[in-house]
Short mmCIF file of C-alpha atoms in Angstrom, two decimals:
data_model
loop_
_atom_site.label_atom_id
_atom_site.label_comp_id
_atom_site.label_asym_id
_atom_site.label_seq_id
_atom_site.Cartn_x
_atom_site.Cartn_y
_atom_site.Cartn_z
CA UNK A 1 0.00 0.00 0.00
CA UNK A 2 1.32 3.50 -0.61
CA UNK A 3 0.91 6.14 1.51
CA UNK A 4 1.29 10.22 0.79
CA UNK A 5 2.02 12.73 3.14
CA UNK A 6 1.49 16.46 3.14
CA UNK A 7 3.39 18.12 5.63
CA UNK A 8 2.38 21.94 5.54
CA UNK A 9 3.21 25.00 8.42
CA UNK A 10 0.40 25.70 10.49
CA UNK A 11 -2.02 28.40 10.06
CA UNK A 12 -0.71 31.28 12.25
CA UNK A 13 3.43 30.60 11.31
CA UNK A 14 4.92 32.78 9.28
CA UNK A 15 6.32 30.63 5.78
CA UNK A 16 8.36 33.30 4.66
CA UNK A 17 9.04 30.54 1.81
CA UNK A 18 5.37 30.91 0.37
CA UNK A 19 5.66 34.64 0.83
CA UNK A 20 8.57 34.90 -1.30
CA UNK A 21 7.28 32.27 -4.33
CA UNK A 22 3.45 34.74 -3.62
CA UNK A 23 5.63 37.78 -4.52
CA UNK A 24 7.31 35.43 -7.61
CA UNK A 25 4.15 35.23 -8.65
CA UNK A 26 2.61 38.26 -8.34
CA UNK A 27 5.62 39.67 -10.97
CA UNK A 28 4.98 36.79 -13.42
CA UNK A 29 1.63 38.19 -13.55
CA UNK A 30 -0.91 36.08 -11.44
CA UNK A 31 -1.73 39.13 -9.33
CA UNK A 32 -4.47 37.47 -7.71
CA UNK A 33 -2.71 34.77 -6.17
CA UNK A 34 -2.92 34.60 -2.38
CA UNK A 35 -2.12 33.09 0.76
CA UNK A 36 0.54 31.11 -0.73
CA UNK A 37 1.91 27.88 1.72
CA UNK A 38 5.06 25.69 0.70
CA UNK A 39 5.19 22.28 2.14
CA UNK A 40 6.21 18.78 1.70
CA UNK A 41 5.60 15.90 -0.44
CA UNK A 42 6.60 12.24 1.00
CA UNK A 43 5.25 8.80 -0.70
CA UNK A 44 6.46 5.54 0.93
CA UNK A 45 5.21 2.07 0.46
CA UNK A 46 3.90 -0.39 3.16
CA UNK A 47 3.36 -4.17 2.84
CA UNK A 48 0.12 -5.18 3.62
CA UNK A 49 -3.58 -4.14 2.91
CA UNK A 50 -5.02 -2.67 6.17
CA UNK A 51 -5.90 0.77 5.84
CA UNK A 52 -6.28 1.21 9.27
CA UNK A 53 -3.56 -0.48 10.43
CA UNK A 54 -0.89 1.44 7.59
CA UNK A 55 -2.86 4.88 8.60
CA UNK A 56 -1.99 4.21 12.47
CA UNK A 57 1.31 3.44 11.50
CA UNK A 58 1.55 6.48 9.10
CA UNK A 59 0.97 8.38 11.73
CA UNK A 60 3.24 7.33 14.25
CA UNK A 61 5.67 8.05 11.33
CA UNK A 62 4.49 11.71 11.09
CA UNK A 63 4.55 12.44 14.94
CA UNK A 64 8.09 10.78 15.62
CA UNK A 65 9.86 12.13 12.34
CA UNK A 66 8.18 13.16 9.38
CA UNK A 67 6.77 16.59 11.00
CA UNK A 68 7.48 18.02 13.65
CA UNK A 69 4.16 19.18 15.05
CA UNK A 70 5.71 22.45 16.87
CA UNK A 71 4.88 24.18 13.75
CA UNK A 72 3.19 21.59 11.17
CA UNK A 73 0.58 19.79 10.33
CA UNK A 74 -0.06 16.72 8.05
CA UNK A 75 -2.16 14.98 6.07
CA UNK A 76 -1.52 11.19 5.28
CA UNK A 77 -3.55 9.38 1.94
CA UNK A 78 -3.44 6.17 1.39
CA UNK A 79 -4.00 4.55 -2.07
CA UNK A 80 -2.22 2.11 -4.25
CA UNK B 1 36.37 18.72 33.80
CA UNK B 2 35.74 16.10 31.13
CA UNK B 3 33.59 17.14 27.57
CA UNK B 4 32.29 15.45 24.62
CA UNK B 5 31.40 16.41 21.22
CA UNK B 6 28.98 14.70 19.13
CA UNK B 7 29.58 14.38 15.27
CA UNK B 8 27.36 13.84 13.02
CA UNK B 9 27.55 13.55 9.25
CA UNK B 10 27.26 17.02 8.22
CA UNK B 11 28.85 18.31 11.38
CA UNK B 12 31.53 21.23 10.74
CA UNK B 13 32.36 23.02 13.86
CA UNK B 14 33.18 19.96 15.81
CA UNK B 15 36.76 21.34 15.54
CA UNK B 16 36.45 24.74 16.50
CA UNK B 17 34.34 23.66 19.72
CA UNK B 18 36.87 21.02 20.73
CA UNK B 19 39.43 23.56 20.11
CA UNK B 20 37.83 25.68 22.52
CA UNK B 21 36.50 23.51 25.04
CA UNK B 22 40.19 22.91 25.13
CA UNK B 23 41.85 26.01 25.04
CA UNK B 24 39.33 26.85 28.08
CA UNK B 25 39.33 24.02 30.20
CA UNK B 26 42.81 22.84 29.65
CA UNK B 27 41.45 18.71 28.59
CA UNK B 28 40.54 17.30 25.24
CA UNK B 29 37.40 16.79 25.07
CA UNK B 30 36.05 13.50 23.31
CA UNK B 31 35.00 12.85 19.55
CA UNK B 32 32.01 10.67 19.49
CA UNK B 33 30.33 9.70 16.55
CA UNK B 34 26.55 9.95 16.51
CA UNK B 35 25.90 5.82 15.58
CA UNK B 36 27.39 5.32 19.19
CA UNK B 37 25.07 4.47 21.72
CA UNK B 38 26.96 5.33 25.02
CA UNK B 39 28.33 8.35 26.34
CA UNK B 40 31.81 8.58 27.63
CA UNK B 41 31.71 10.04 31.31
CA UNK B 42 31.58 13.30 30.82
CA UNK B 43 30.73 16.40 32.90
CA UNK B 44 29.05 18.15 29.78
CA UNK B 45 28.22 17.12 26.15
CA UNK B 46 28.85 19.52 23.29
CA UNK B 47 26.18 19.30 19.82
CA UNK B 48 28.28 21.53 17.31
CA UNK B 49 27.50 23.40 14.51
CA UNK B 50 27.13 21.93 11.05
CA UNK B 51 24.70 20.39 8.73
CA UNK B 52 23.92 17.48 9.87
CA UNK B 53 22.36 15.05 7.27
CA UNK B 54 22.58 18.07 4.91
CA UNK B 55 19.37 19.33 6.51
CA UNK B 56 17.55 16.84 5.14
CA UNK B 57 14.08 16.99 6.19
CA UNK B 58 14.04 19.82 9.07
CA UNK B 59 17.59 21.14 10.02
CA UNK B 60 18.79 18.88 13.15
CA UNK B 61 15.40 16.02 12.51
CA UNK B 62 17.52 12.94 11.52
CA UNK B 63 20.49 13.77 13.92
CA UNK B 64 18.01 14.04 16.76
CA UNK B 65 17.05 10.34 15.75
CA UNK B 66 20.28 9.09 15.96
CA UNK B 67 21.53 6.23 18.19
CA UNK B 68 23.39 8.14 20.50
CA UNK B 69 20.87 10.72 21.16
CA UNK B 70 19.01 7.95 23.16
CA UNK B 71 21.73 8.32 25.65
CA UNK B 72 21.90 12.09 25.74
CA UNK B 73 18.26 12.47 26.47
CA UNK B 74 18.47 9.79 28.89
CA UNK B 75 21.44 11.73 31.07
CA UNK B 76 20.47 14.99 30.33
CA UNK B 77 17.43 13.82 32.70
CA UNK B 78 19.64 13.09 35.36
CA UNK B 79 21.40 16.63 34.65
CA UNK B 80 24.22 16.08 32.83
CA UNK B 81 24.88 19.67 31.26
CA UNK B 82 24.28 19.50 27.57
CA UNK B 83 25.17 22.76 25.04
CA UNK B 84 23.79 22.67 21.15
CA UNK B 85 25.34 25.51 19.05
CA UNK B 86 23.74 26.24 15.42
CA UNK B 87 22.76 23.32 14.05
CA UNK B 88 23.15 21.53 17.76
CA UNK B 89 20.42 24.21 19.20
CA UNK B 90 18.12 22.80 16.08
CA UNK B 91 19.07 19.27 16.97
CA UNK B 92 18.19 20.00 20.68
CA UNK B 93 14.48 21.36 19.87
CA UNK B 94 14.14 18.49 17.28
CA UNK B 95 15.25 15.96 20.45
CA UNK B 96 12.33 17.46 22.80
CA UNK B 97 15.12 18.51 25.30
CA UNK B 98 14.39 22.47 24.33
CA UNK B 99 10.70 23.53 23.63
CA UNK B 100 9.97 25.44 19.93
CA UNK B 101 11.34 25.29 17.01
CA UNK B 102 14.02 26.82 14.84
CA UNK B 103 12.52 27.76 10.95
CA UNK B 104 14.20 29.66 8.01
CA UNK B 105 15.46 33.32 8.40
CA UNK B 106 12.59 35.51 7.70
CA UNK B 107 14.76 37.39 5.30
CA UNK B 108 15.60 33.99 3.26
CA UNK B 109 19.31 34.50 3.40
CA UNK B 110 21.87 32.86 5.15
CA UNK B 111 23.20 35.08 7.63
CA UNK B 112 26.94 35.09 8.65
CA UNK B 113 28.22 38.30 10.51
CA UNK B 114 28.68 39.49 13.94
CA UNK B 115 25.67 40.34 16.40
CA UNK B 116 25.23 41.67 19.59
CA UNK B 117 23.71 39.62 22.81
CA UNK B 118 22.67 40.61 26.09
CA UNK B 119 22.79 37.98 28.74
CA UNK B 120 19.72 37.28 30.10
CA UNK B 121 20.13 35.59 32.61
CA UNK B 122 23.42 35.29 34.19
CA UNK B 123 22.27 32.60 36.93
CA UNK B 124 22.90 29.42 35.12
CA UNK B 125 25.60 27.15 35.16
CA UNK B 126 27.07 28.24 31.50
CA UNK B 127 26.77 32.08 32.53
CA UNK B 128 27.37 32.41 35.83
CA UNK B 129 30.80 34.54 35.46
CA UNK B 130 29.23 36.88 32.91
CA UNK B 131 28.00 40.45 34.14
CA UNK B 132 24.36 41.08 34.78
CA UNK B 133 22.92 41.77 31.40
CA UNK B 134 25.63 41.84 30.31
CA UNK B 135 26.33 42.89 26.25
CA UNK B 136 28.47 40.76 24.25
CA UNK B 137 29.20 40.43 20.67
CA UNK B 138 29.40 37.18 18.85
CA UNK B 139 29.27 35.43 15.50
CA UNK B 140 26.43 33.86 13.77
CA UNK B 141 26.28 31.59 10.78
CA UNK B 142 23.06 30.29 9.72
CA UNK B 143 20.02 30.02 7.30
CA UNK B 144 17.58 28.29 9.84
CA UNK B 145 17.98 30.35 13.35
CA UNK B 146 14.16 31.84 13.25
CA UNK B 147 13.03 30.67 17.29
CA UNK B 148 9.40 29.68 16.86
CA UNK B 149 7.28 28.32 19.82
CA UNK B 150 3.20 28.95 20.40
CA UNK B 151 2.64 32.00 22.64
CA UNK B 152 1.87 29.98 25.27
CA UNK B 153 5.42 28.24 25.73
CA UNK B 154 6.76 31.67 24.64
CA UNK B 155 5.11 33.45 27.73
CA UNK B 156 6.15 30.46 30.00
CA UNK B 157 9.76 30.63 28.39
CA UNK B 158 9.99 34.69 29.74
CA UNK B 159 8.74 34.16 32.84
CA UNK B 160 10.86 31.42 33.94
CA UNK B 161 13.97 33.15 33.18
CA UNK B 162 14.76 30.79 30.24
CA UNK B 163 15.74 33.14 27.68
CA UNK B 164 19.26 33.08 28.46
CA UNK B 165 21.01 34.66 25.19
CA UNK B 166 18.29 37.52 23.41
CA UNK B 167 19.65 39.56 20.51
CA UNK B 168 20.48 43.34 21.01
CA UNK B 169 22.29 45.82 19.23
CA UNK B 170 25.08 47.53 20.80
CA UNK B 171 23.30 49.77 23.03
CA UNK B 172 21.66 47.18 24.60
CA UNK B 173 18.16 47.34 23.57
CA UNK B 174 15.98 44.82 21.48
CA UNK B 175 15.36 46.25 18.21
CA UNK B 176 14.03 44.21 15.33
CA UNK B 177 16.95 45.88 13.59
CA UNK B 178 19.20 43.72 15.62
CA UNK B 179 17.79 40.44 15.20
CA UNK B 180 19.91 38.44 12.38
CA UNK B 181 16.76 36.27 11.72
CA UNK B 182 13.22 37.12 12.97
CA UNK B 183 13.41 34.72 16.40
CA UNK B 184 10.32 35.93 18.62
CA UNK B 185 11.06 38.49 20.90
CA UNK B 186 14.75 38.42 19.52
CA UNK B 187 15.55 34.86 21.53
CA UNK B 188 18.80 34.03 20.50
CA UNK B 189 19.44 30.98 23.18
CA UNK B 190 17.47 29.11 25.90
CA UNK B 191 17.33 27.20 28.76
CA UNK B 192 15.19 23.95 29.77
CA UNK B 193 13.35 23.93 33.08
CA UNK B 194 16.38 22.88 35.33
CA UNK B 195 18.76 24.59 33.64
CA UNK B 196 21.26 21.75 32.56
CA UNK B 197 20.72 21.96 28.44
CA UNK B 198 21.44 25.40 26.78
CA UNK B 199 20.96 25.58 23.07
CA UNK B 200 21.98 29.05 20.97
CA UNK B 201 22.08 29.95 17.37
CA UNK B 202 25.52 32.10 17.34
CA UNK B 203 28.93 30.45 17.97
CA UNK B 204 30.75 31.38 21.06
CA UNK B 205 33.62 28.51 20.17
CA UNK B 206 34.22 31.29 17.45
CA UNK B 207 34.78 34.16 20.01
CA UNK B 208 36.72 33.17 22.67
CA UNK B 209 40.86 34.60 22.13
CA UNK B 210 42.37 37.94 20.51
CA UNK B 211 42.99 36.12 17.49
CA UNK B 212 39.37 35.96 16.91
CA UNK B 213 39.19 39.58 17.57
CA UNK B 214 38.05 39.47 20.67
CA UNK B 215 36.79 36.88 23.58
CA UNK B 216 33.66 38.53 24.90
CA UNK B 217 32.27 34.42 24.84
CA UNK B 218 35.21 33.35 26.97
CA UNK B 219 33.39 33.68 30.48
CA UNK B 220 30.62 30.76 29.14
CA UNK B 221 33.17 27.99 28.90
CA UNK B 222 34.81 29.81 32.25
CA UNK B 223 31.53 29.10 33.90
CA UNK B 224 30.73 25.65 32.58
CA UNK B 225 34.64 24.85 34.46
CA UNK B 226 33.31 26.57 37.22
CA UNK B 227 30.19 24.99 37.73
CA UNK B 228 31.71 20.94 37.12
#
């Protein structure tokens, strides 16, 4: 089973990242773009076919290591 | 008094700090590579400066995971001093052993130059023989020194005492203008609740003889000697 995470700041921290690529964008020409948020993008592959099982472990994942939930948040998918 | 430095792949200032730790408290310290899983006896334990696992994920997040870690969270329960400098003070927030968390410079640039610090809080075991509020100047050399922690820890943080390193400019005051990286409320270093881990984005190790053009960081390896 594969699994994706999102890993993205939380509301209310300052991504001076997505400010920057906002303002990028804003000179290309896409003036109305707004609130702009960089994150990350992890896929991994699990044996087995429990959802709930690879979710819980997923998870575990994303609270020991893959965010660090001072300042993010994640989402986890799971799909083949 | 008897040190250690951890190295991690990606470390770089490993050398300077042992050279300092040396210079100050007249022993070598130890070199211990991060896949140990035991510390030497030591009186304090030294996380340098660096890039360790090339920042790979979040700055200090792998090296914080790393088998000797284990051990360093385990004594620095029982009080055994522990320092993180740069990339160690990310590694020490990553660990859990300092609250918050250390993001990118709000400007987006790396940031190497000299800054100006007041000492907070001058009655800890690694500042003890500075001056009251004292100001001293010091290098920094990072991208990722931005302190971040929920207003809640923040507010807990000041009124505990555990800012122990906030950034100034010469006069002494706390000016936006003299914060090298956007930290909230300009905390350059900070204490856990009993006192025994310090982390701190600029590099004392850098400051500490004439030849570096001053020693103004001298008195904090003074007072970690003192204090073991």
């Amino acid at each position: 089973m594969k699994a994706r995470i999102t890993v993205t700041l939380k509301r209310g921290v300052l991504d001076p990242q997505g400010k920057a690529i906002e303002r990028a964008l804003h000179t290309l020409g896409f003036g109305e773009v707004d609130h702009v948020r960089q994150g990350k993008f992890i896929e991994l592959e699990l044996p087995g076919a429990d959802a709930a099982a690879a979710r819980a472990e997923v998870e575990a994942m994303c609270e020991r290591l893959l965010a660090n939930t001072v300042i993010e948040d994640y989402q986890i998918e799971l799909g083949q | 008094m008897k040190s250690a430095v951890i190295l991690f792949p990606g470390s770089n200032r490993e050398r300077d700090m042992m050279t300092a730790l040396e210079k100050v408290h007249g022993a070598r310290p130890h070199l211990v590579w991060h896949g140990e899983t035991t510390l030497p006896d030591v009186d304090l334990v030294v996380l340098p400066g660096g890039f360790s696992y090339g920042d790979y994920l979040r700055c200090g997040a792998i090296a914080a995971r790393s088998p000797i870690m284990a051990d360093v969270i385990a004594k620095a329960a029982r009080g055994l001093r522990v320092l993180g400098v740069c990339n160690g003070f990310q590694i020490l927030t990553e660990a859990g052993l300092l609250p918050g968390a250390l993001m990118r410079n709000g400007s987006l640039k790396f940031t190497c130059k000299f800054v100006h610090l007041k000492v907070e809080n001058t009655a800890t075991d690694f500042t003890r023989l500075f001056p009251r509020q004292a100001i001293i100047r010091c290098p920094v050399a990072h991208g990722d020194g931005n302190y971040f922690a929920d207003s809640e820890t923040l507010a807990r943080l000041e009124g505990e005492g555990r800012v122990v390193f906030r950034y100034c400019n010469v006069a002494g005051e706390v000016t936006p203008e003299a914060n090298p990286n956007t930290s909230l409320n300009n905390i350059a270093g900070l204490m856990n609740e009993t006192g025994n881990v310090v982390g701190l984005m600029p590099h004392p190790e850098n400051f500490i003889e004439p030849l570096h053009g001053g020693s103004d960081c001298r008195p904090l390896f003074e007072s970690l000697l003192q204090a073991a």
